[in-house]
Short mmCIF file of C-alpha atoms in Angstrom, two decimals:
data_model
loop_
_atom_site.label_atom_id
_atom_site.label_comp_id
_atom_site.label_asym_id
_atom_site.label_seq_id
_atom_site.Cartn_x
_atom_site.Cartn_y
_atom_site.Cartn_z
CA UNK A 47 -72.29 -31.55 18.87
CA UNK A 48 -68.87 -32.70 20.74
CA UNK A 49 -68.10 -35.08 17.49
CA UNK A 50 -68.86 -31.63 15.00
CA UNK A 51 -66.66 -29.65 17.25
CA UNK A 52 -63.99 -32.32 16.58
CA UNK A 53 -64.24 -32.81 12.98
CA UNK A 54 -63.84 -28.79 12.83
CA UNK A 55 -60.44 -29.62 14.46
CA UNK A 56 -59.35 -31.91 12.05
CA UNK A 57 -61.09 -35.34 13.58
CA UNK A 58 -63.36 -37.67 12.09
CA UNK A 59 -66.37 -36.66 10.49
CA UNK A 60 -69.48 -37.25 13.09
CA UNK A 61 -71.20 -39.94 10.46
CA UNK A 62 -68.16 -41.96 10.72
CA UNK A 63 -67.79 -42.15 14.15
CA UNK A 64 -71.29 -42.85 14.53
CA UNK A 65 -71.12 -45.73 11.73
CA UNK A 66 -68.56 -47.58 14.08
CA UNK A 67 -70.97 -48.03 16.87
CA UNK A 68 -72.97 -51.08 17.19
CA UNK A 69 -76.00 -51.38 19.29
CA UNK A 70 -76.76 -54.44 20.67
CA UNK A 71 -79.15 -56.16 22.64
CA UNK A 72 -77.74 -59.15 23.53
CA UNK A 73 -75.28 -59.03 26.27
CA UNK A 74 -74.18 -62.46 26.50
CA UNK A 75 -71.13 -62.11 24.21
CA UNK A 76 -69.95 -58.76 26.42
CA UNK A 77 -66.58 -58.77 27.44
CA UNK A 78 -66.03 -55.35 29.22
CA UNK A 79 -68.58 -52.93 30.57
CA UNK A 80 -66.89 -49.34 31.17
CA UNK A 81 -69.77 -47.46 33.30
CA UNK A 82 -69.82 -43.70 33.45
CA UNK A 83 -72.91 -42.60 35.16
CA UNK A 84 -73.10 -40.17 37.57
CA UNK A 85 -70.89 -39.79 40.73
CA UNK A 86 -72.69 -40.98 43.04
CA UNK A 87 -71.77 -44.47 44.90
CA UNK A 88 -75.19 -45.64 45.28
CA UNK A 89 -75.82 -45.11 41.58
CA UNK A 90 -72.69 -46.74 40.33
CA UNK A 91 -73.05 -49.50 42.82
CA UNK A 92 -76.98 -50.60 41.47
CA UNK A 93 -75.15 -50.25 37.95
CA UNK A 94 -72.46 -53.09 38.92
CA UNK A 95 -74.74 -55.16 40.57
CA UNK A 96 -77.09 -55.11 37.82
CA UNK A 97 -74.02 -55.79 35.57
CA UNK A 98 -72.71 -58.48 37.21
CA UNK A 99 -76.22 -60.55 37.00
CA UNK A 100 -76.54 -59.63 33.15
CA UNK A 101 -72.78 -59.95 31.84
CA UNK A 102 -71.20 -63.20 31.45
CA UNK A 103 -69.00 -63.77 34.66
CA UNK A 104 -65.73 -63.63 32.70
CA UNK A 105 -66.54 -60.09 31.79
CA UNK A 106 -64.79 -57.25 33.12
CA UNK A 107 -66.39 -54.28 35.36
CA UNK A 108 -64.74 -51.09 34.98
CA UNK A 109 -65.90 -47.53 36.03
CA UNK A 110 -64.82 -44.21 34.95
CA UNK A 111 -65.05 -43.04 38.53
CA UNK A 112 -63.18 -40.14 39.87
CA UNK A 113 -63.60 -41.10 43.18
CA UNK A 114 -65.81 -43.52 44.36
CA UNK A 115 -63.67 -46.58 46.02
CA UNK A 116 -63.47 -49.16 43.36
CA UNK A 117 -63.30 -51.61 46.54
CA UNK A 118 -66.73 -51.06 47.08
CA UNK A 119 -68.18 -51.03 43.71
CA UNK A 120 -66.27 -54.58 43.41
CA UNK A 121 -67.90 -55.78 46.81
CA UNK A 122 -71.41 -55.77 45.03
CA UNK A 123 -70.21 -58.17 42.56
CA UNK A 124 -69.62 -61.89 42.70
CA UNK A 125 -66.24 -61.13 40.43
CA UNK A 126 -64.52 -58.99 42.33
CA UNK A 127 -61.06 -59.76 40.91
CA UNK A 128 -62.72 -58.27 37.14
CA UNK A 129 -63.40 -55.04 38.76
CA UNK A 130 -61.04 -52.21 37.96
CA UNK A 131 -61.07 -48.18 37.63
CA UNK A 132 -60.62 -46.87 34.08
CA UNK A 133 -60.91 -42.91 35.06
CA UNK A 134 -60.96 -41.08 31.46
CA UNK A 135 -60.14 -37.15 31.43
CA UNK A 136 -62.09 -34.89 29.73
CA UNK A 137 -62.13 -34.15 26.80
CA UNK A 138 -62.07 -37.68 26.35
CA UNK A 139 -61.26 -37.51 22.70
CA UNK A 140 -58.40 -34.95 23.24
CA UNK A 141 -56.69 -36.28 26.41
CA UNK A 142 -54.67 -39.26 26.17
CA UNK A 143 -54.42 -40.35 30.12
CA UNK A 144 -56.28 -42.73 31.63
CA UNK A 145 -55.91 -43.63 35.19
CA UNK A 146 -56.43 -47.60 35.86
CA UNK A 147 -57.29 -47.92 39.63
CA UNK A 148 -57.03 -51.68 40.91
CA UNK A 149 -58.78 -52.06 44.08
CA UNK A 150 -57.51 -54.71 46.72
CA UNK A 151 -59.36 -57.42 44.92
CA UNK A 152 -58.34 -56.69 41.27
CA UNK A 153 -56.31 -59.43 39.67
CA UNK A 154 -53.37 -58.77 38.03
CA UNK A 155 -54.43 -60.38 34.63
CA UNK A 156 -57.53 -58.04 34.92
CA UNK A 157 -55.13 -55.11 35.33
CA UNK A 158 -53.01 -55.97 32.51
CA UNK A 159 -55.78 -56.13 30.25
CA UNK A 160 -57.18 -52.84 30.78
CA UNK A 161 -53.63 -51.10 30.45
CA UNK A 162 -53.46 -53.02 27.46
CA UNK A 163 -56.82 -51.89 26.26
CA UNK A 164 -56.18 -48.29 26.97
CA UNK A 165 -52.93 -48.32 24.87
CA UNK A 166 -55.08 -50.00 22.11
CA UNK A 167 -57.34 -46.81 22.33
CA UNK A 168 -54.40 -44.68 21.62
CA UNK A 169 -54.70 -43.41 25.45
CA UNK A 170 -51.70 -43.39 28.04
CA UNK A 171 -52.64 -45.68 31.18
CA UNK A 172 -51.23 -44.72 34.45
CA UNK A 173 -51.83 -47.38 37.28
CA UNK A 174 -52.62 -46.57 40.68
CA UNK A 175 -53.94 -48.11 43.56
CA UNK A 176 -57.46 -47.81 45.41
CA UNK A 177 -56.46 -45.13 47.96
CA UNK A 178 -59.04 -41.81 48.48
CA UNK A 179 -58.73 -39.35 45.62
CA UNK A 180 -56.19 -42.10 43.44
CA UNK A 181 -53.54 -40.14 42.33
CA UNK A 182 -55.13 -37.34 39.96
CA UNK A 183 -57.75 -36.26 42.59
CA UNK A 184 -55.51 -36.57 45.47
CA UNK A 185 -53.27 -33.81 43.68
CA UNK A 186 -56.00 -31.94 42.10
CA UNK A 187 -58.26 -31.15 44.72
CA UNK A 188 -55.80 -29.42 47.14
CA UNK A 189 -54.35 -27.45 44.33
CA UNK A 190 -58.61 -26.12 43.83
CA UNK A 191 -58.65 -25.75 47.55
CA UNK A 192 -55.88 -23.33 47.75
CA UNK A 193 -57.65 -21.68 44.77
CA UNK A 194 -60.81 -21.28 46.72
CA UNK A 195 -58.94 -20.05 50.18
CA UNK A 196 -56.95 -17.23 47.76
CA UNK A 197 -60.45 -16.06 46.80
CA UNK A 198 -61.74 -16.54 50.48
CA UNK A 199 -59.15 -14.46 52.02
CA UNK A 200 -59.14 -11.74 49.38
CA UNK A 201 -55.73 -12.18 47.68
CA UNK A 202 -57.32 -11.98 44.41
CA UNK A 203 -60.13 -12.00 41.83
CA UNK A 204 -61.43 -15.33 40.22
CA UNK A 205 -60.27 -13.96 36.96
CA UNK A 206 -56.94 -13.07 38.06
CA UNK A 207 -56.70 -16.70 39.99
CA UNK A 208 -57.81 -18.42 36.81
CA UNK A 209 -55.46 -16.01 34.77
CA UNK A 210 -52.29 -17.05 36.89
CA UNK A 211 -53.10 -20.78 36.73
CA UNK A 212 -53.20 -20.89 33.01
CA UNK A 213 -50.36 -18.39 32.08
CA UNK A 214 -48.24 -19.42 34.78
CA UNK A 215 -48.78 -23.01 34.85
CA UNK A 216 -49.57 -23.70 31.72
CA UNK A 217 -52.91 -25.08 32.46
CA UNK A 218 -55.74 -25.03 29.84
CA UNK A 219 -58.33 -23.46 32.50
CA UNK A 220 -58.03 -22.08 36.01
CA UNK A 221 -58.85 -23.72 39.47
CA UNK A 222 -62.04 -22.09 40.05
CA UNK A 223 -63.33 -22.60 35.93
CA UNK A 224 -62.04 -26.31 36.35
CA UNK A 225 -64.23 -26.68 39.79
CA UNK A 226 -67.04 -25.20 37.96
CA UNK A 227 -66.54 -28.09 35.34
CA UNK A 228 -66.06 -30.93 37.81
CA UNK A 229 -69.12 -29.66 39.71
CA UNK A 230 -68.51 -28.17 43.07
CA UNK A 231 -70.51 -30.98 44.37
CA UNK A 232 -67.99 -33.71 43.11
CA UNK A 233 -65.35 -31.60 44.41
CA UNK A 234 -66.90 -31.51 47.80
#
């Protein structure tokens, strides 16, 4: 469905894109895993534990997390120097930004390789250190919180708050709609 929408906007045809995907059963040759499961630390840690056991020792383990500490994911592996955050922004085919998050344990070699990969994918990497919220959510969540406070205090109706952000700040959607898209549980 997403590929069809992109094709309507001038992107590649869905069949062409899917033709570039090659499923494999043998993970011995894998050089990189980019995890993109639900934003739940226990689930992500389980994926990292299993990937650490299955993938070659030299493989890099990246997470698309927007908030889970990269250091906690690195800590459940025997390769903490090869664990990194690679936070893609939605919609991934459209937005160029990839927030590259280095844990304390992440090696310089791993960071350089992931920054280069992001550029090879046609993305613009922005490096951040592993602090709560990284950069994107550290800035975004107070913005969303203020929109919620404005609603709670009766400053404006939801539609007006989102319209002001969209038209006044040139945002593609308002903070309340964005919170709904992200998921209120994830925002909290």
